[in-house]
Tab-separated table of C-alpha atoms and ligand atoms in Angstrom:
chain	number	residue	atom	x	y	z
A	28	MET	CA	136.104	102.378	128.641
A	29	THR	CA	135.321	100.952	132.044
A	30	GLY	CA	132.478	98.579	132.778
A	31	ILE	CA	131.451	97.957	129.155
A	32	PRO	CA	131.844	94.238	128.241
A	33	ASN	CA	134.472	93.107	125.777
A	34	SER	CA	132.656	90.153	124.114
A	35	ARG	CA	130.172	91.017	121.359
A	36	GLU	CA	127.250	89.120	122.915
A	37	ALA	CA	127.772	90.678	126.319
A	38	PHE	CA	128.182	94.079	124.672
A	39	TYR	CA	124.864	93.656	122.807
A	40	ALA	CA	123.101	92.661	126.044
A	41	ASP	CA	124.619	95.590	127.882
A	42	ILE	CA	123.753	98.276	125.317
A	43	LYS	CA	120.220	96.867	125.007
A	44	THR	CA	119.577	98.225	128.513
A	45	ARG	CA	120.238	101.689	127.057
A	46	ASN	CA	117.965	101.023	124.013
A	47	LEU	CA	120.818	100.538	121.584
A	48	ALA	CA	121.455	97.721	119.103
A	49	PRO	CA	124.259	96.862	116.664
A	50	LEU	CA	123.260	97.630	113.069
A	51	TRP	CA	125.829	95.221	111.631
A	52	GLU	CA	123.911	92.228	112.992
A	53	SER	CA	120.759	93.157	111.018
A	54	LEU	CA	122.017	95.308	108.146
A	55	HIS	CA	121.604	92.651	105.482
A	56	SER	CA	118.070	91.743	106.488
A	57	LEU	CA	117.097	95.438	106.574
A	58	ILE	CA	118.609	96.306	103.192
A	59	THR	CA	117.981	93.376	100.820
A	60	PRO	CA	119.174	93.227	97.205
A	61	THR	CA	115.582	92.584	96.071
A	62	PRO	CA	112.282	92.705	98.014
A	63	LYS	CA	111.931	90.007	100.685
A	64	SER	CA	108.332	89.788	101.843
A	65	ARG	CA	106.286	87.814	104.332
A	66	CYS	CA	103.463	88.126	101.793
A	67	GLU	CA	102.865	84.776	100.071
A	68	PRO	CA	101.027	83.951	96.857
A	69	ALA	CA	97.506	82.927	97.899
A	70	PHE	CA	94.205	82.025	96.288
A	71	TRP	CA	90.547	82.169	97.408
A	72	ARG	CA	88.125	80.214	95.197
A	73	TYR	CA	84.771	81.998	95.495
A	74	ASP	CA	82.797	78.754	95.472
A	75	ASP	CA	84.817	77.543	98.475
A	76	ILE	CA	84.117	80.616	100.621
A	77	ARG	CA	80.716	81.880	99.446
A	78	ASP	CA	78.896	79.768	102.065
A	79	ASP	CA	81.102	81.253	104.800
A	80	VAL	CA	80.224	84.758	103.673
A	81	LEU	CA	76.482	83.947	103.620
A	82	LYS	CA	76.755	82.179	107.007
A	83	SER	CA	78.120	85.386	108.541
A	84	GLY	CA	74.753	86.899	107.597
A	85	GLU	CA	72.992	84.432	109.944
A	86	LEU	CA	75.334	85.170	112.832
A	87	ILE	CA	75.390	88.979	112.940
A	88	THR	CA	73.546	91.877	111.310
A	89	ALA	CA	75.342	94.486	109.204
A	90	LYS	CA	74.295	97.120	111.744
A	91	GLU	CA	75.684	95.259	114.760
A	92	ALA	CA	78.885	94.388	112.942
A	93	GLU	CA	79.122	97.964	111.572
A	94	ARG	CA	80.751	96.278	108.576
A	95	ARG	CA	80.067	92.535	108.153
A	96	VAL	CA	83.225	91.404	106.441
A	97	LEU	CA	85.332	88.268	106.327
A	98	ILE	CA	88.936	89.434	106.188
A	99	MET	CA	91.087	87.772	103.525
A	100	GLU	CA	94.301	87.159	105.387
A	101	ASN	CA	97.574	86.480	103.684
A	102	PRO	CA	98.775	83.083	104.998
A	103	GLY	CA	102.247	84.563	105.482
A	104	MET	CA	100.867	87.146	107.923
A	105	PRO	CA	97.989	85.487	109.812
A	106	GLY	CA	96.109	87.608	112.348
A	107	GLU	CA	97.359	90.874	110.891
A	108	ALA	CA	94.345	91.800	108.714
A	109	ARG	CA	96.416	92.175	105.582
A	110	ILE	CA	96.322	90.537	102.170
A	111	THR	CA	99.630	92.164	101.192
A	112	THR	CA	102.135	93.892	103.448
A	113	SER	CA	100.514	97.278	102.821
A	114	LEU	CA	96.880	96.468	101.987
A	115	TYR	CA	93.816	94.940	103.581
A	116	ALA	CA	91.097	93.010	101.719
A	117	GLY	CA	87.825	91.409	102.743
A	118	LEU	CA	84.485	90.188	101.421
A	119	GLN	CA	81.554	92.248	102.671
A	120	LEU	CA	77.968	90.981	102.778
A	121	ILE	CA	74.854	93.138	102.903
A	122	LEU	CA	71.449	91.471	102.948
A	123	PRO	CA	68.150	92.896	101.637
A	124	GLY	CA	66.835	95.591	103.975
A	125	GLU	CA	70.114	96.030	105.820
A	126	VAL	CA	72.129	99.200	106.357
A	127	ALA	CA	75.845	99.504	107.138
A	128	PRO	CA	75.850	102.762	109.132
A	129	ALA	CA	77.530	105.976	107.991
A	130	HIS	CA	81.028	106.741	109.179
A	131	ARG	CA	84.266	108.216	107.887
A	132	HIS	CA	87.883	107.346	108.497
A	133	THR	CA	91.312	108.337	107.276
A	134	GLN	CA	91.734	104.934	105.610
A	135	SER	CA	90.834	104.957	101.902
A	136	ALA	CA	88.673	102.148	100.565
A	137	LEU	CA	87.688	100.599	97.285
A	138	ARG	CA	84.784	98.238	96.590
A	139	PHE	CA	84.787	95.809	93.742
A	140	VAL	CA	81.333	94.307	93.308
A	141	VAL	CA	81.482	90.519	93.181
A	142	GLU	CA	77.895	89.256	93.421
A	143	GLY	CA	74.382	90.656	93.414
A	144	GLN	CA	72.711	93.929	92.599
A	145	GLY	CA	70.396	96.478	94.132
A	146	ALA	CA	72.565	97.660	97.008
A	147	TYR	CA	73.921	101.178	97.141
A	148	THR	CA	76.911	102.954	98.567
A	149	ALA	CA	76.560	106.589	99.548
A	150	VAL	CA	79.633	108.824	99.456
A	151	ASN	CA	79.503	112.475	100.512
A	152	GLY	CA	75.786	112.918	99.874
A	153	GLU	CA	75.345	110.854	96.707
A	154	ARG	CA	74.115	107.288	96.406
A	155	THR	CA	75.226	104.937	93.667
A	156	THR	CA	73.561	101.640	92.864
A	157	MET	CA	76.131	98.867	92.651
A	158	HIS	CA	76.392	96.329	89.837
A	159	GLU	CA	78.731	93.405	89.396
A	160	GLY	CA	82.146	94.576	88.244
A	161	ASP	CA	81.661	98.204	89.330
A	162	PHE	CA	84.685	99.845	90.910
A	163	ILE	CA	83.679	102.237	93.694
A	164	ILE	CA	85.910	104.398	95.871
A	165	THR	CA	85.446	105.925	99.291
A	166	PRO	CA	88.502	108.172	99.618
A	167	SER	CA	90.059	109.120	102.941
A	168	TRP	CA	87.727	111.010	105.312
A	169	THR	CA	84.619	110.790	103.107
A	170	TRP	CA	81.311	109.911	104.806
A	171	HIS	CA	80.053	106.565	103.532
A	172	ASP	CA	77.249	104.121	104.252
A	173	HIS	CA	75.818	101.146	102.404
A	174	GLY	CA	72.302	99.773	102.118
A	175	ASN	CA	70.540	96.995	100.251
A	176	ASP	CA	67.141	97.948	98.796
A	177	GLY	CA	67.161	94.913	96.512
A	178	ASP	CA	65.934	91.378	97.118
A	179	ALA	CA	69.195	89.420	97.015
A	180	PRO	CA	72.379	89.293	99.075
A	181	MET	CA	75.151	91.493	97.798
A	182	VAL	CA	78.846	90.723	98.159
A	183	TRP	CA	81.795	92.917	97.327
A	184	LEU	CA	85.529	92.889	97.725
A	185	ASP	CA	86.816	95.677	99.972
A	186	GLY	CA	90.372	96.941	99.574
A	187	LEU	CA	91.749	99.385	102.152
A	188	ASP	CA	95.112	100.903	103.027
A	189	ILE	CA	94.683	99.924	106.708
A	190	PRO	CA	98.260	98.594	107.213
A	191	VAL	CA	99.699	101.830	105.819
A	192	LEU	CA	97.663	103.982	108.193
A	193	GLN	CA	98.670	101.631	111.017
A	194	PHE	CA	102.312	102.068	110.088
A	195	LEU	CA	101.931	105.846	110.002
A	196	ASP	CA	99.828	105.976	113.205
A	197	ALA	CA	97.372	108.196	111.345
A	198	SER	CA	94.024	106.480	112.022
A	199	PHE	CA	90.954	108.577	112.819
A	200	VAL	CA	87.294	107.537	112.614
A	201	GLU	CA	83.962	109.296	113.250
A	202	GLN	CA	80.380	108.001	113.284
A	203	TRP	CA	77.536	109.932	111.615
A	204	PRO	CA	74.710	110.496	114.147
A	205	ASP	CA	72.191	108.522	111.992
A	206	ASP	CA	72.491	105.225	110.119
A	207	SER	CA	72.350	106.941	106.731
A	208	GLN	CA	73.866	110.251	105.713
A	209	PRO	CA	71.493	112.732	104.026
A	210	VAL	CA	71.261	112.434	100.252
A	211	THR	CA	72.034	115.862	98.803
A	212	ARG	CA	72.748	115.074	95.135
A	213	PRO	CA	70.870	112.902	92.609
A	214	GLU	CA	72.268	109.539	91.587
A	215	GLY	CA	74.766	109.905	88.741
A	216	ASP	CA	75.669	113.503	89.668
A	217	SER	CA	79.426	112.987	90.006
A	218	LEU	CA	79.613	110.787	86.900
A	219	ALA	CA	77.760	113.454	84.878
A	220	ARG	CA	80.020	116.260	86.100
A	221	TYR	CA	83.400	114.526	86.062
A	222	GLY	CA	83.131	111.134	84.398
A	223	GLN	CA	82.412	111.965	80.742
A	224	GLY	CA	85.691	113.518	79.616
A	225	LEU	CA	84.105	116.799	80.722
A	226	LEU	CA	84.510	119.020	83.789
A	227	PRO	CA	82.286	121.825	85.076
A	228	VAL	CA	83.444	125.027	83.353
A	229	ASP	CA	84.947	126.701	86.412
A	230	HIS	CA	86.367	123.549	87.957
A	231	ASP	CA	90.109	123.946	88.422
A	232	GLN	CA	90.692	121.683	91.397
A	233	ARG	CA	93.519	119.142	91.307
A	234	GLY	CA	92.542	116.973	94.226
A	235	HIS	CA	94.211	114.026	95.900
A	236	THR	CA	91.333	111.770	94.939
A	237	SER	CA	88.935	111.365	92.067
A	238	PRO	CA	85.622	113.282	92.143
A	239	VAL	CA	84.120	110.245	90.362
A	240	PHE	CA	83.306	107.567	92.902
A	241	ASN	CA	81.637	104.854	90.814
A	242	TYR	CA	83.360	103.580	87.679
A	243	PRO	CA	80.584	101.404	86.205
A	244	PHE	CA	81.616	98.041	84.822
A	245	ALA	CA	79.558	98.492	81.645
A	246	ARG	CA	81.781	101.401	80.574
A	247	THR	CA	85.036	99.711	81.548
A	248	ARG	CA	84.037	96.559	79.689
A	249	GLU	CA	83.149	98.547	76.593
A	250	ALA	CA	86.555	100.243	76.648
A	251	LEU	CA	88.276	96.861	76.820
A	252	ALA	CA	86.096	95.416	74.056
A	253	THR	CA	87.060	98.299	71.776
A	254	LEU	CA	90.751	97.904	72.577
A	255	GLY	CA	90.348	94.209	71.834
A	256	ARG	CA	89.274	95.017	68.298
A	257	ILE	CA	92.538	96.916	67.687
A	258	GLN	CA	94.511	93.944	68.958
A	259	ASP	CA	97.794	95.627	69.895
A	260	TRP	CA	98.184	93.399	72.906
A	261	ASP	CA	100.783	93.999	75.591
A	262	ALA	CA	102.950	90.871	75.828
A	263	CYS	CA	102.572	90.711	79.645
A	264	HIS	CA	99.172	92.294	80.338
A	265	GLY	CA	96.937	91.807	77.286
A	266	ALA	CA	94.963	95.076	77.309
A	267	LYS	CA	95.246	96.735	80.723
A	268	LEU	CA	93.694	100.032	81.829
A	269	ARG	CA	94.011	101.897	85.107
A	270	TYR	CA	91.273	103.796	86.910
A	271	VAL	CA	92.103	107.517	86.983
A	272	ASN	CA	91.232	110.777	88.646
A	273	PRO	CA	89.885	112.796	85.668
A	274	GLU	CA	91.199	116.037	87.199
A	275	THR	CA	94.811	114.925	87.031
A	276	GLY	CA	95.235	111.626	85.177
A	277	ASP	CA	96.708	110.224	88.395
A	278	HIS	CA	95.348	107.071	90.024
A	279	ALA	CA	91.837	107.440	91.470
A	280	MET	CA	93.197	107.464	95.036
A	281	ASN	CA	96.498	108.456	96.638
A	282	THR	CA	97.347	105.165	98.221
A	283	ILE	CA	95.615	102.491	96.135
A	284	ALA	CA	95.796	101.960	92.370
A	285	ALA	CA	93.276	99.802	90.489
A	286	PHE	CA	93.227	98.223	87.067
A	287	MET	CA	91.084	96.174	84.698
A	288	GLN	CA	92.592	93.995	81.985
A	289	LEU	CA	91.440	91.843	79.115
A	290	LEU	CA	93.337	88.697	78.192
A	291	PRO	CA	92.415	87.724	74.634
A	292	LYS	CA	91.507	84.204	73.592
A	293	GLY	CA	94.629	82.030	73.523
A	294	PHE	CA	96.727	84.622	75.417
A	295	SER	CA	99.865	83.323	77.085
A	296	GLY	CA	101.568	86.280	78.739
A	297	GLU	CA	105.260	86.866	79.248
A	298	THR	CA	106.707	86.994	82.747
A	299	TYR	CA	106.340	90.286	84.603
A	300	ARG	CA	107.314	91.528	88.017
A	301	ALA	CA	106.731	94.780	89.853
A	302	THR	CA	107.280	96.126	93.357
A	303	ASP	CA	103.548	96.496	94.013
A	304	ALA	CA	102.119	93.303	95.496
A	305	THR	CA	98.818	92.894	93.665
A	306	VAL	CA	95.371	91.534	94.503
A	307	PHE	CA	93.511	90.123	91.481
A	308	CYS	CA	89.811	89.356	91.242
A	309	ALA	CA	88.591	87.518	88.149
A	310	VAL	CA	85.508	88.912	86.452
A	311	GLU	CA	84.893	86.938	83.256
A	312	GLY	CA	86.222	83.839	81.587
A	313	ALA	CA	88.837	81.479	82.931
A	314	GLY	CA	92.572	81.651	83.205
A	315	GLU	CA	95.715	80.458	84.826
A	316	THR	CA	98.220	82.679	86.605
A	317	LYS	CA	101.688	81.555	87.568
A	318	ILE	CA	103.090	83.415	90.576
A	319	GLY	CA	106.603	82.323	91.496
A	320	ASP	CA	106.460	78.530	91.433
A	321	GLN	CA	102.707	78.292	92.106
A	322	THR	CA	99.984	78.172	89.464
A	323	PHE	CA	96.392	79.202	90.182
A	324	LYS	CA	93.553	78.308	87.852
A	325	TRP	CA	90.788	80.875	88.204
A	326	GLY	CA	87.267	81.672	87.125
A	327	PRO	CA	84.808	84.499	87.823
A	328	ARG	CA	84.852	85.899	91.409
A	329	ASP	CA	88.027	84.093	92.462
A	330	THR	CA	90.633	86.241	94.227
A	331	PHE	CA	94.390	85.781	94.334
A	332	VAL	CA	97.407	87.744	95.447
A	333	ALA	CA	100.925	88.144	94.065
A	334	PRO	CA	103.729	89.409	96.355
A	335	SER	CA	106.073	92.262	95.481
A	336	TRP	CA	108.628	91.309	92.830
A	337	ALA	CA	107.226	87.769	92.345
A	338	PRO	CA	107.366	86.730	88.680
A	339	ILE	CA	103.808	86.623	87.312
A	340	SER	CA	102.412	85.320	84.020
A	341	HIS	CA	98.776	85.109	82.927
A	342	LYS	CA	97.072	82.765	80.472
A	343	SER	CA	93.501	82.815	79.266
A	344	LEU	CA	91.769	79.435	78.954
A	345	ASP	CA	88.871	78.741	76.555
A	346	GLY	CA	88.278	82.272	75.332
A	347	GLU	CA	88.902	85.796	76.564
A	348	ALA	CA	89.106	86.639	80.243
A	349	VAL	CA	88.794	89.797	82.331
A	350	LEU	CA	90.758	90.512	85.522
A	351	PHE	CA	90.375	93.339	88.029
A	352	SER	CA	93.342	94.160	90.252
A	353	PHE	CA	94.547	96.632	92.874
A	354	SER	CA	97.810	97.449	94.588
A	355	ASP	CA	99.768	100.174	96.366
A	356	ARG	CA	101.342	101.337	93.076
A	357	SER	CA	99.778	104.784	93.502
A	358	MET	CA	101.734	105.301	96.716
A	359	GLN	CA	104.982	103.808	95.455
A	360	GLN	CA	104.950	105.971	92.334
A	361	LYS	CA	104.417	109.133	94.377
A	362	LEU	CA	107.474	108.182	96.432
A	363	GLY	CA	109.557	107.374	93.363
A	364	LEU	CA	109.943	103.745	94.478
A	365	TRP	CA	107.903	101.760	91.982
A	366	ARG	CA	109.822	99.397	89.666
A	367	GLU	CA	108.825	96.825	87.103
A	368	LYS	CA	110.685	94.254	85.048
A	369	ARG	CA	109.565	92.413	81.948
A	370	GLY	CA	110.842	88.960	81.092
A	371	SER	CA	112.391	86.429	83.439
B	18	1HN	C1	85.025	99.981	106.327
B	18	1HN	O1	84.636	101.201	106.690
B	18	1HN	C2	84.365	99.321	105.306
B	18	1HN	O2	82.979	101.144	104.790
B	18	1HN	C3	84.777	98.064	104.924
B	18	1HN	O3	82.484	99.256	103.938
B	18	1HN	C4	85.813	97.437	105.544
B	18	1HN	C5	87.515	97.434	107.242
B	18	1HN	C6	88.137	98.036	108.292
B	18	1HN	C7	87.772	99.308	108.699
B	18	1HN	C8	86.758	99.968	108.049
B	18	1HN	C9	83.193	99.964	104.637
B	18	1HN	C10	86.471	98.070	106.591
B	18	1HN	C11	86.081	99.353	106.991
């Protein structure tokens, strides 16, 4: 071996010029015994940020912005447009009379309606009117536009798999030639066909994403209320349901899983951890969630995030409480990677 340095440091510098690096210097930070994440527990109180969201409406129109959103950035990863390592979240504002023009992209999106009513989202030719607590999906490569025909501002939480598509270098986007896509099906069409425990007689598709694109809050809430009467509470979750693709029973989308849970009055949950970092958005009631060594006290519309494998426990305060959440569990389960652990 001529010309190759004998000291480790000089060797590393030398091989770097040939795009090589010593694994043994980084092995233990690459392969960790348990997840080590830059994602930190974080909390956004809606009352603290609502004015910022409304202010954005004075500074730019929905049309100029294409999507007028304030990104919710994880403080452990500032400037990276991510709320967890794999997911993006933001608060989107649409004012009366505005349109967010039609486009499609390979990123999948969910909307969770936080405030207001009277706006619609159109997905592949059908419009759905949005109500607080509705869970709406725009799966990968579906045309979608939003508009507000009501008389009040409307705010929703967007969740997208942007960091995953970034990682995979698989981003594509196209604009529809007009602001709005043509409406080809009446409102409620997909819910009538696929969202009633029924399927059209000759339907034998098993798609990657759910043919239902609005899961109305009224129905979800009723399901939880009924489960609450049975009272077989899960020690960690209370009563927790996941949004499914009725064709398969799988999560509604390939990359993102979503859930709604009821914490009964006086609930004090046991500690739980899972490998899917999770974004929570409170819907009803008040509660307290401990994530690692931090405790967040929340009420309706507040958002908070728990990193992968962080110990989490929920409490309800002064009555029952309802929590929406989403994570990359759908993706992790498909890859056989998802893990959970109950108890501390
Ligand atoms: C997007 O298309 C929407 O359709 C929201 O409402 C947020 C963030 C990044 C890229 C595309 C929407 C988005 C987005």
